[in-house]
mmCIF file of C-alpha atoms in Angstrom:
data_model
loop_
_atom_site.group_PDB
_atom_site.id
_atom_site.type_symbol
_atom_site.label_atom_id
_atom_site.label_comp_id
_atom_site.label_asym_id
_atom_site.label_seq_id
_atom_site.Cartn_x
_atom_site.Cartn_y
_atom_site.Cartn_z
ATOM 1 C CA MET A 21 -114.398 -14.666 232.345
ATOM 2 C CA ALA A 22 -112.245 -12.910 229.756
ATOM 3 C CA TRP A 23 -112.040 -9.156 229.988
ATOM 4 C CA SER A 24 -113.337 -8.684 226.445
ATOM 5 C CA GLU A 25 -116.526 -10.623 227.068
ATOM 6 C CA GLY A 26 -118.302 -7.958 229.124
ATOM 7 C CA LEU A 27 -121.173 -9.176 231.298
ATOM 8 C CA ALA A 28 -122.665 -12.615 230.760
ATOM 9 C CA MET A 29 -126.359 -13.116 230.077
ATOM 10 C CA ASP A 30 -128.670 -15.465 231.915
ATOM 11 C CA GLN A 31 -131.006 -17.905 230.118
ATOM 12 C CA GLY A 32 -133.632 -15.208 229.798
ATOM 13 C CA GLY A 33 -131.270 -12.900 227.961
ATOM 14 C CA ARG A 34 -130.897 -10.562 230.924
ATOM 15 C CA PRO A 35 -127.498 -9.373 232.173
ATOM 16 C CA SER A 36 -126.196 -11.522 235.027
ATOM 17 C CA PRO A 37 -124.942 -9.836 238.228
ATOM 18 C CA PRO A 38 -121.739 -7.921 237.581
ATOM 19 C CA SER A 39 -118.446 -9.742 237.719
ATOM 20 C CA LEU A 40 -115.505 -8.742 239.873
ATOM 21 C CA ASN A 41 -113.698 -7.713 236.670
ATOM 22 C CA ALA A 42 -116.484 -5.295 235.742
ATOM 23 C CA LEU A 43 -116.565 -3.737 239.192
ATOM 24 C CA ARG A 44 -112.776 -3.367 239.247
ATOM 25 C CA ALA A 45 -112.801 -1.833 235.760
ATOM 26 C CA PHE A 46 -115.339 0.799 236.821
ATOM 27 C CA GLU A 47 -113.541 1.561 240.089
ATOM 28 C CA ALA A 48 -110.168 1.989 238.358
ATOM 29 C CA ALA A 49 -111.649 4.111 235.558
ATOM 30 C CA ALA A 50 -113.334 6.339 238.136
ATOM 31 C CA ARG A 51 -110.085 6.896 240.064
ATOM 32 C CA HIS A 52 -108.069 7.651 236.935
ATOM 33 C CA GLY A 53 -110.786 9.574 235.117
ATOM 34 C CA SER A 54 -110.091 7.603 231.939
ATOM 35 C CA TYR A 55 -110.163 4.143 230.420
ATOM 36 C CA VAL A 56 -106.511 4.552 229.462
ATOM 37 C CA GLY A 57 -105.357 5.031 233.050
ATOM 38 C CA ALA A 58 -107.462 2.114 234.263
ATOM 39 C CA ALA A 59 -106.155 -0.102 231.470
ATOM 40 C CA LYS A 60 -102.559 0.720 232.377
ATOM 41 C CA GLU A 61 -103.174 -0.143 236.024
ATOM 42 C CA LEU A 62 -104.979 -3.401 235.285
ATOM 43 C CA HIS A 63 -102.734 -4.435 232.359
ATOM 44 C CA VAL A 64 -105.518 -4.724 229.790
ATOM 45 C CA THR A 65 -106.629 -2.586 226.844
ATOM 46 C CA PRO A 66 -108.789 0.554 227.137
ATOM 47 C CA ALA A 67 -111.357 -1.186 224.936
ATOM 48 C CA ALA A 68 -111.586 -4.035 227.454
ATOM 49 C CA ILE A 69 -112.186 -1.543 230.265
ATOM 50 C CA GLY A 70 -114.881 0.173 228.192
ATOM 51 C CA THR A 71 -116.611 -3.137 227.479
ATOM 52 C CA GLN A 72 -116.718 -4.019 231.158
ATOM 53 C CA VAL A 73 -118.048 -0.599 232.185
ATOM 54 C CA LYS A 74 -120.731 -0.619 229.487
ATOM 55 C CA GLY A 75 -121.835 -4.069 230.615
ATOM 56 C CA LEU A 76 -122.039 -2.851 234.194
ATOM 57 C CA GLU A 77 -124.112 0.151 233.095
ATOM 58 C CA ALA A 78 -126.409 -2.165 231.131
ATOM 59 C CA TRP A 79 -126.993 -4.267 234.236
ATOM 60 C CA LEU A 80 -127.582 -1.172 236.373
ATOM 61 C CA GLY A 81 -129.798 0.501 233.787
ATOM 62 C CA ARG A 82 -128.091 3.847 234.344
ATOM 63 C CA PRO A 83 -124.886 5.496 233.108
ATOM 64 C CA LEU A 84 -121.992 5.679 235.553
ATOM 65 C CA PHE A 85 -119.932 8.187 233.560
ATOM 66 C CA HIS A 86 -120.398 11.242 231.427
ATOM 67 C CA ARG A 87 -117.981 10.580 228.562
ATOM 68 C CA LEU A 88 -116.275 13.845 227.617
ATOM 69 C CA ALA A 89 -113.585 14.621 225.079
ATOM 70 C CA ASN A 90 -110.956 15.050 227.793
ATOM 71 C CA GLY A 91 -111.939 12.128 230.021
ATOM 72 C CA LEU A 92 -114.648 10.628 232.192
ATOM 73 C CA VAL A 93 -116.819 12.384 234.784
ATOM 74 C CA LEU A 94 -118.856 10.376 237.265
ATOM 75 C CA THR A 95 -122.625 10.647 237.205
ATOM 76 C CA PRO A 96 -124.411 11.019 240.574
ATOM 77 C CA GLU A 97 -124.990 7.250 240.551
ATOM 78 C CA GLY A 98 -121.299 6.646 239.939
ATOM 79 C CA ARG A 99 -120.302 8.981 242.775
ATOM 80 C CA ASP A 100 -122.685 7.169 245.127
ATOM 81 C CA VAL A 101 -121.241 3.699 244.585
ATOM 82 C CA LEU A 102 -117.536 4.532 244.164
ATOM 83 C CA PRO A 103 -116.569 4.959 247.872
ATOM 84 C CA SER A 104 -117.975 1.588 248.916
ATOM 85 C CA LEU A 105 -116.349 -0.160 245.942
ATOM 86 C CA SER A 106 -112.975 1.445 246.644
ATOM 87 C CA ALA A 107 -113.186 0.442 250.302
ATOM 88 C CA ALA A 108 -114.104 -3.112 249.316
ATOM 89 C CA PHE A 109 -111.163 -3.439 246.929
ATOM 90 C CA ASP A 110 -108.800 -1.956 249.518
ATOM 91 C CA ALA A 111 -109.986 -4.555 252.028
ATOM 92 C CA LEU A 112 -109.620 -7.314 249.445
ATOM 93 C CA ASN A 113 -106.092 -6.196 248.614
ATOM 94 C CA GLY A 114 -105.223 -6.208 252.302
ATOM 95 C CA ALA A 115 -106.490 -9.753 252.628
ATOM 96 C CA VAL A 116 -104.478 -10.862 249.583
ATOM 97 C CA ARG A 117 -101.343 -9.259 251.047
ATOM 98 C CA ALA A 118 -101.894 -11.127 254.318
ATOM 99 C CA MET A 119 -102.359 -14.432 252.482
ATOM 100 C CA ARG A 120 -99.249 -13.742 250.423
ATOM 101 C CA ALA A 121 -97.174 -13.114 253.544
ATOM 102 C CA VAL A 122 -98.296 -16.474 254.976
ATOM 103 C CA GLY A 123 -97.850 -18.415 251.743
ATOM 104 C CA ARG A 124 -94.574 -16.768 250.628
ATOM 105 C CA PRO A 125 -92.867 -15.528 253.802
ATOM 106 C CA ARG A 126 -89.434 -15.352 252.173
ATOM 107 C CA SER A 127 -90.466 -13.383 249.096
ATOM 108 C CA LEU A 128 -89.721 -9.758 248.295
ATOM 109 C CA THR A 129 -91.130 -7.714 245.401
ATOM 110 C CA ILE A 130 -89.413 -4.437 244.542
ATOM 111 C CA ALA A 131 -90.711 -1.933 241.985
ATOM 112 C CA ALA A 132 -88.016 0.278 240.491
ATOM 113 C CA LEU A 133 -87.272 2.699 237.710
ATOM 114 C CA PRO A 134 -85.607 0.582 234.980
ATOM 115 C CA CYS A 135 -82.250 2.374 235.199
ATOM 116 C CA ILE A 136 -82.206 2.033 238.999
ATOM 117 C CA ALA A 137 -83.048 -1.664 238.760
ATOM 118 C CA GLN A 138 -80.215 -2.242 236.299
ATOM 119 C CA LEU A 139 -77.494 0.091 237.566
ATOM 120 C CA TRP A 140 -78.110 0.345 241.329
ATOM 121 C CA LEU A 141 -80.111 -2.679 242.429
ATOM 122 C CA ALA A 142 -78.786 -5.462 240.179
ATOM 123 C CA PRO A 143 -75.179 -5.229 241.480
ATOM 124 C CA ARG A 144 -76.509 -5.511 245.045
ATOM 125 C CA LEU A 145 -79.041 -8.257 244.374
ATOM 126 C CA PRO A 146 -76.770 -11.309 244.957
ATOM 127 C CA ASP A 147 -75.670 -9.919 248.326
ATOM 128 C CA LEU A 148 -79.230 -8.973 249.279
ATOM 129 C CA GLN A 149 -80.411 -12.516 248.559
ATOM 130 C CA ALA A 150 -77.432 -14.048 250.347
ATOM 131 C CA ALA A 151 -77.900 -11.833 253.418
ATOM 132 C CA PHE A 152 -81.581 -12.658 253.846
ATOM 133 C CA ASP A 153 -82.239 -15.870 251.869
ATOM 134 C CA LEU A 154 -85.037 -14.214 249.901
ATOM 135 C CA ASP A 155 -86.777 -14.896 246.609
ATOM 136 C CA VAL A 156 -86.699 -11.459 244.985
ATOM 137 C CA THR A 157 -88.917 -10.222 242.156
ATOM 138 C CA ILE A 158 -88.014 -6.951 240.419
ATOM 139 C CA LEU A 159 -90.750 -5.005 238.615
ATOM 140 C CA THR A 160 -89.404 -2.252 236.358
ATOM 141 C CA ARG A 161 -91.844 0.632 235.932
ATOM 142 C CA ASP A 162 -91.336 4.181 234.735
ATOM 143 C CA GLU A 163 -94.064 5.367 237.085
ATOM 144 C CA GLN A 164 -94.439 4.343 240.699
ATOM 145 C CA PRO A 165 -97.056 1.659 241.360
ATOM 146 C CA ASP A 166 -100.153 2.071 243.465
ATOM 147 C CA TYR A 167 -98.631 0.731 246.663
ATOM 148 C CA ALA A 168 -102.041 0.328 248.282
ATOM 149 C CA ARG A 169 -103.236 -2.004 245.532
ATOM 150 C CA ASP A 170 -100.285 -3.581 243.752
ATOM 151 C CA LEU A 171 -98.503 -6.514 245.363
ATOM 152 C CA VAL A 172 -95.287 -4.529 245.818
ATOM 153 C CA ASP A 173 -93.281 -4.583 249.045
ATOM 154 C CA LEU A 174 -90.799 -1.769 248.361
ATOM 155 C CA GLY A 175 -90.032 0.827 245.684
ATOM 156 C CA LEU A 176 -86.809 2.383 244.400
ATOM 157 C CA TYR A 177 -87.332 5.763 242.752
ATOM 158 C CA ILE A 178 -85.657 9.142 242.417
ATOM 159 C CA GLY A 179 -87.806 11.904 243.863
ATOM 160 C CA ASP A 180 -88.206 14.722 246.368
ATOM 161 C CA ALA A 181 -90.776 12.937 248.540
ATOM 162 C CA ALA A 182 -92.593 9.666 249.095
ATOM 163 C CA PRO A 183 -96.030 9.106 247.533
ATOM 164 C CA ALA A 184 -99.119 9.450 249.702
ATOM 165 C CA GLY A 185 -99.553 6.516 252.039
ATOM 166 C CA CYS A 186 -95.829 5.716 252.082
ATOM 167 C CA THR A 187 -92.704 6.628 253.996
ATOM 168 C CA SER A 188 -89.247 6.721 252.461
ATOM 169 C CA VAL A 189 -85.566 6.389 253.273
ATOM 170 C CA VAL A 190 -82.964 8.351 251.314
ATOM 171 C CA LEU A 191 -80.436 5.812 250.000
ATOM 172 C CA ALA A 192 -78.132 8.030 247.958
ATOM 173 C CA ARG A 193 -77.638 11.561 246.717
ATOM 174 C CA ASP A 194 -78.317 11.959 243.038
ATOM 175 C CA ASP A 195 -76.246 14.985 242.095
ATOM 176 C CA LEU A 196 -75.790 15.742 238.402
ATOM 177 C CA PHE A 197 -72.353 16.229 236.824
ATOM 178 C CA PRO A 198 -70.626 15.370 233.516
ATOM 179 C CA VAL A 199 -68.776 12.041 233.198
ATOM 180 C CA CYS A 200 -66.769 10.543 230.350
ATOM 181 C CA THR A 201 -63.819 8.273 229.618
ATOM 182 C CA PRO A 202 -60.379 9.415 230.773
ATOM 183 C CA ALA A 203 -59.358 9.860 227.119
ATOM 184 C CA LEU A 204 -62.186 12.336 226.442
ATOM 185 C CA ALA A 205 -61.630 14.086 229.770
ATOM 186 C CA ALA A 206 -58.103 15.020 228.708
ATOM 187 C CA GLY A 207 -59.553 17.599 226.304
ATOM 188 C CA LEU A 208 -62.028 19.120 228.770
ATOM 189 C CA ARG A 209 -60.680 21.872 231.015
ATOM 190 C CA HIS A 210 -63.665 24.203 231.327
ATOM 191 C CA PRO A 211 -67.440 23.781 230.815
ATOM 192 C CA GLY A 212 -67.150 25.797 227.589
ATOM 193 C CA ASP A 213 -65.053 22.984 226.100
ATOM 194 C CA LEU A 214 -68.241 20.914 225.898
ATOM 195 C CA ALA A 215 -69.158 22.905 222.776
ATOM 196 C CA GLY A 216 -66.961 20.540 220.800
ATOM 197 C CA ALA A 217 -68.296 17.355 222.425
ATOM 198 C CA THR A 218 -71.233 15.021 221.939
ATOM 199 C CA LEU A 219 -73.552 15.359 224.922
ATOM 200 C CA LEU A 220 -75.318 12.145 225.973
ATOM 201 C CA HIS A 221 -78.508 12.008 228.020
ATOM 202 C CA ASP A 222 -81.660 10.071 228.774
ATOM 203 C CA SER A 223 -84.556 11.188 226.559
ATOM 204 C CA VAL A 224 -86.821 11.614 229.611
ATOM 205 C CA TRP A 225 -84.291 13.671 231.556
ATOM 206 C CA ARG A 226 -83.719 16.262 228.842
ATOM 207 C CA ALA A 227 -83.499 19.090 231.368
ATOM 208 C CA ASP A 228 -80.394 17.661 233.066
ATOM 209 C CA TRP A 229 -77.803 19.134 230.708
ATOM 210 C CA PRO A 230 -79.414 22.609 230.524
ATOM 211 C CA ARG A 231 -79.580 22.700 234.338
ATOM 212 C CA TRP A 232 -75.925 21.831 234.777
ATOM 213 C CA LEU A 233 -74.708 24.143 232.006
ATOM 214 C CA ALA A 234 -76.747 27.088 233.310
ATOM 215 C CA ALA A 235 -75.424 26.531 236.839
ATOM 216 C CA HIS A 236 -71.850 26.734 235.579
ATOM 217 C CA GLY A 237 -72.047 29.762 233.315
ATOM 218 C CA ALA A 238 -72.501 27.903 230.038
ATOM 219 C CA GLY A 239 -76.256 28.204 229.562
ATOM 220 C CA ALA A 240 -75.867 29.504 226.009
ATOM 221 C CA LEU A 241 -73.589 26.647 224.950
ATOM 222 C CA ARG A 242 -74.604 24.708 221.846
ATOM 223 C CA PRO A 243 -72.807 21.351 221.620
ATOM 224 C CA ALA A 244 -71.453 19.929 218.387
ATOM 225 C CA ARG A 245 -73.837 16.968 218.714
ATOM 226 C CA GLU A 246 -76.321 15.435 221.095
ATOM 227 C CA ALA A 247 -77.473 11.853 221.516
ATOM 228 C CA ALA A 248 -80.615 10.901 223.451
ATOM 229 C CA PHE A 249 -81.443 7.371 224.613
ATOM 230 C CA SER A 250 -84.708 5.828 225.761
ATOM 231 C CA LEU A 251 -82.882 4.120 228.650
ATOM 232 C CA TYR A 252 -80.281 5.709 230.866
ATOM 233 C CA SER A 253 -78.309 2.465 230.840
ATOM 234 C CA LEU A 254 -77.892 2.815 227.053
ATOM 235 C CA ALA A 255 -76.590 6.355 227.491
ATOM 236 C CA LEU A 256 -74.149 5.026 230.076
ATOM 237 C CA ASP A 257 -72.986 2.291 227.688
ATOM 238 C CA ALA A 258 -72.352 4.963 225.053
ATOM 239 C CA ALA A 259 -70.278 6.976 227.523
ATOM 240 C CA LEU A 260 -68.278 3.886 228.475
ATOM 241 C CA ALA A 261 -67.582 3.309 224.779
ATOM 242 C CA GLY A 262 -66.199 6.835 224.462
ATOM 243 C CA SER A 263 -69.063 8.138 222.297
ATOM 244 C CA GLY A 264 -69.496 11.363 224.253
ATOM 245 C CA VAL A 265 -69.946 13.062 227.602
ATOM 246 C CA LEU A 266 -72.843 11.857 229.750
ATOM 247 C CA ILE A 267 -74.689 13.965 232.273
ATOM 248 C CA GLY A 268 -74.184 11.626 235.201
ATOM 249 C CA HIS A 269 -76.613 10.802 237.978
ATOM 250 C CA ARG A 270 -74.403 10.100 240.974
ATOM 251 C CA ALA A 271 -76.442 7.109 242.147
ATOM 252 C CA LEU A 272 -76.273 5.523 238.689
ATOM 253 C CA VAL A 273 -72.667 6.187 237.623
ATOM 254 C CA ALA A 274 -70.980 5.518 240.969
ATOM 255 C CA GLY A 275 -69.928 2.016 239.910
ATOM 256 C CA ALA A 276 -68.276 3.149 236.681
ATOM 257 C CA LEU A 277 -66.522 5.989 238.526
ATOM 258 C CA GLY A 278 -65.298 3.650 241.245
ATOM 259 C CA ARG A 279 -63.763 1.306 238.687
ATOM 260 C CA GLY A 280 -62.102 4.217 236.887
ATOM 261 C CA ARG A 281 -63.889 3.522 233.603
ATOM 262 C CA LEU A 282 -65.428 6.994 233.766
ATOM 263 C CA VAL A 283 -64.160 10.176 235.363
ATOM 264 C CA ALA A 284 -65.676 13.565 236.226
ATOM 265 C CA PRO A 285 -63.715 16.011 234.031
ATOM 266 C CA PHE A 286 -64.852 19.039 236.039
ATOM 267 C CA GLY A 287 -64.424 17.511 239.477
ATOM 268 C CA ASP A 288 -67.046 18.266 242.086
ATOM 269 C CA ARG A 289 -68.956 20.822 240.028
ATOM 270 C CA ALA A 290 -72.347 19.213 240.598
ATOM 271 C CA VAL A 291 -75.978 20.307 240.614
ATOM 272 C CA ALA A 292 -78.163 18.839 243.334
ATOM 273 C CA GLY A 293 -80.919 16.551 242.117
ATOM 274 C CA PRO A 294 -83.690 14.630 243.926
ATOM 275 C CA PRO A 295 -82.278 11.704 245.930
ATOM 276 C CA LEU A 296 -82.706 7.997 245.395
ATOM 277 C CA ARG A 297 -85.409 6.865 247.811
ATOM 278 C CA LEU A 298 -86.486 3.506 249.179
ATOM 279 C CA ILE A 299 -90.292 3.695 249.246
ATOM 280 C CA VAL A 300 -91.973 1.805 252.085
ATOM 281 C CA PRO A 301 -95.781 1.438 251.953
ATOM 282 C CA GLU A 302 -97.478 2.244 255.242
ATOM 283 C CA GLY A 303 -99.431 -0.573 256.822
ATOM 284 C CA GLY A 304 -97.558 -3.176 254.762
ATOM 285 C CA GLU A 305 -95.050 -5.712 255.986
ATOM 286 C CA GLY A 306 -92.813 -3.234 257.774
ATOM 287 C CA MET A 307 -91.873 -5.553 260.651
ATOM 288 C CA ARG A 308 -91.009 -8.493 258.405
ATOM 289 C CA LEU A 309 -88.994 -6.334 256.034
ATOM 290 C CA ALA A 310 -87.373 -4.102 258.664
ATOM 291 C CA PRO A 311 -84.005 -5.937 258.392
ATOM 292 C CA VAL A 312 -84.007 -5.516 254.588
ATOM 293 C CA ILE A 313 -84.905 -1.840 254.863
ATOM 294 C CA ARG A 314 -82.118 -1.325 257.402
ATOM 295 C CA TRP A 315 -79.586 -3.207 255.221
ATOM 296 C CA LEU A 316 -80.395 -1.073 252.203
ATOM 297 C CA SER A 317 -80.529 2.180 254.146
ATOM 298 C CA GLU A 318 -77.141 1.511 255.763
ATOM 299 C CA GLY A 319 -75.447 1.222 252.383
ATOM 300 C CA GLY A 320 -76.273 -2.137 250.870
ATOM 301 C CA GLU A 321 -72.939 -2.034 249.071
ATOM 302 C CA PRO A 322 -72.011 -4.914 246.740
ATOM 303 C CA GLY A 323 -69.992 -7.465 248.671
ATOM 304 C CA ARG A 324 -71.811 -6.900 251.962
ATOM 305 C CA ARG A 325 -73.618 -10.115 252.873
ATOM 306 C CA ASP A 326 -74.285 -9.662 256.571
ATOM 307 C CA GLY A 327 -77.861 -9.359 257.654
ATOM 308 C CA PRO A 328 -80.313 -10.886 260.130
ATOM 309 C CA PRO A 329 -82.745 -13.460 258.763
ATOM 310 C CA VAL A 330 -86.166 -12.413 257.498
ATOM 311 C CA THR A 331 -88.851 -14.468 259.194
#
């Protein structure tokens, strides 16, 4: 049944028993406290979630939510049924994971921040596949998935800690420091020289430059120009083209530094940032993926193709 169709009617014009889609829509909306959050999780529109919930309420004959200006609040009836529905969907997801492991034993799905997927994971992907003979799927997401519900084996995100229900392995430091082409670096002796430069950064990580400047006595500096990009990889491309000075994330600019295309004009003057973490869901396929986790945690450098088989 399509999401937009709500609940079907029987021949007498009465609502039929609720569909799995309707139950999942209510359960997700209850956890997120909004149709928008549920729609994002289930990859449908908020209107589709609302239609399913209204159909479920029509079948029940009672409201499940109080609809407020700032979100949804469960009614007593909604609070009563939510725990059992959540437990049922958790059990169903566990069963699907088990079936997936049997049907696709050599598959691996990794969720990652887009810039990490492009700049850190992609260069290592051929060697990862060669080392373990895996079919790899990469899901790029700005926010971490729900590891208990999404069919994701591992995550790659920058952060101070693992999400609830997960463990993590620190893969790389992610210190912050300016990087630019050697030609631009020739005119940069002190942090104050950045006043005449174009400062490049990711539009989400706007606090990176102020943090670094403040830590190095240049908090009041006002650059000649700034350029913000919706993707860190675009900001990196601009730096490689000589368009300005990028606030570098160590884990993401290491390749360009290693090849000498970018340099750090102020040397090791860095500000510590949250590390790059490999997120491992608890109760998942830890034994099957242990060799992959170990390979990544021990470096996973491009060109390294040794690794035990994944069975």
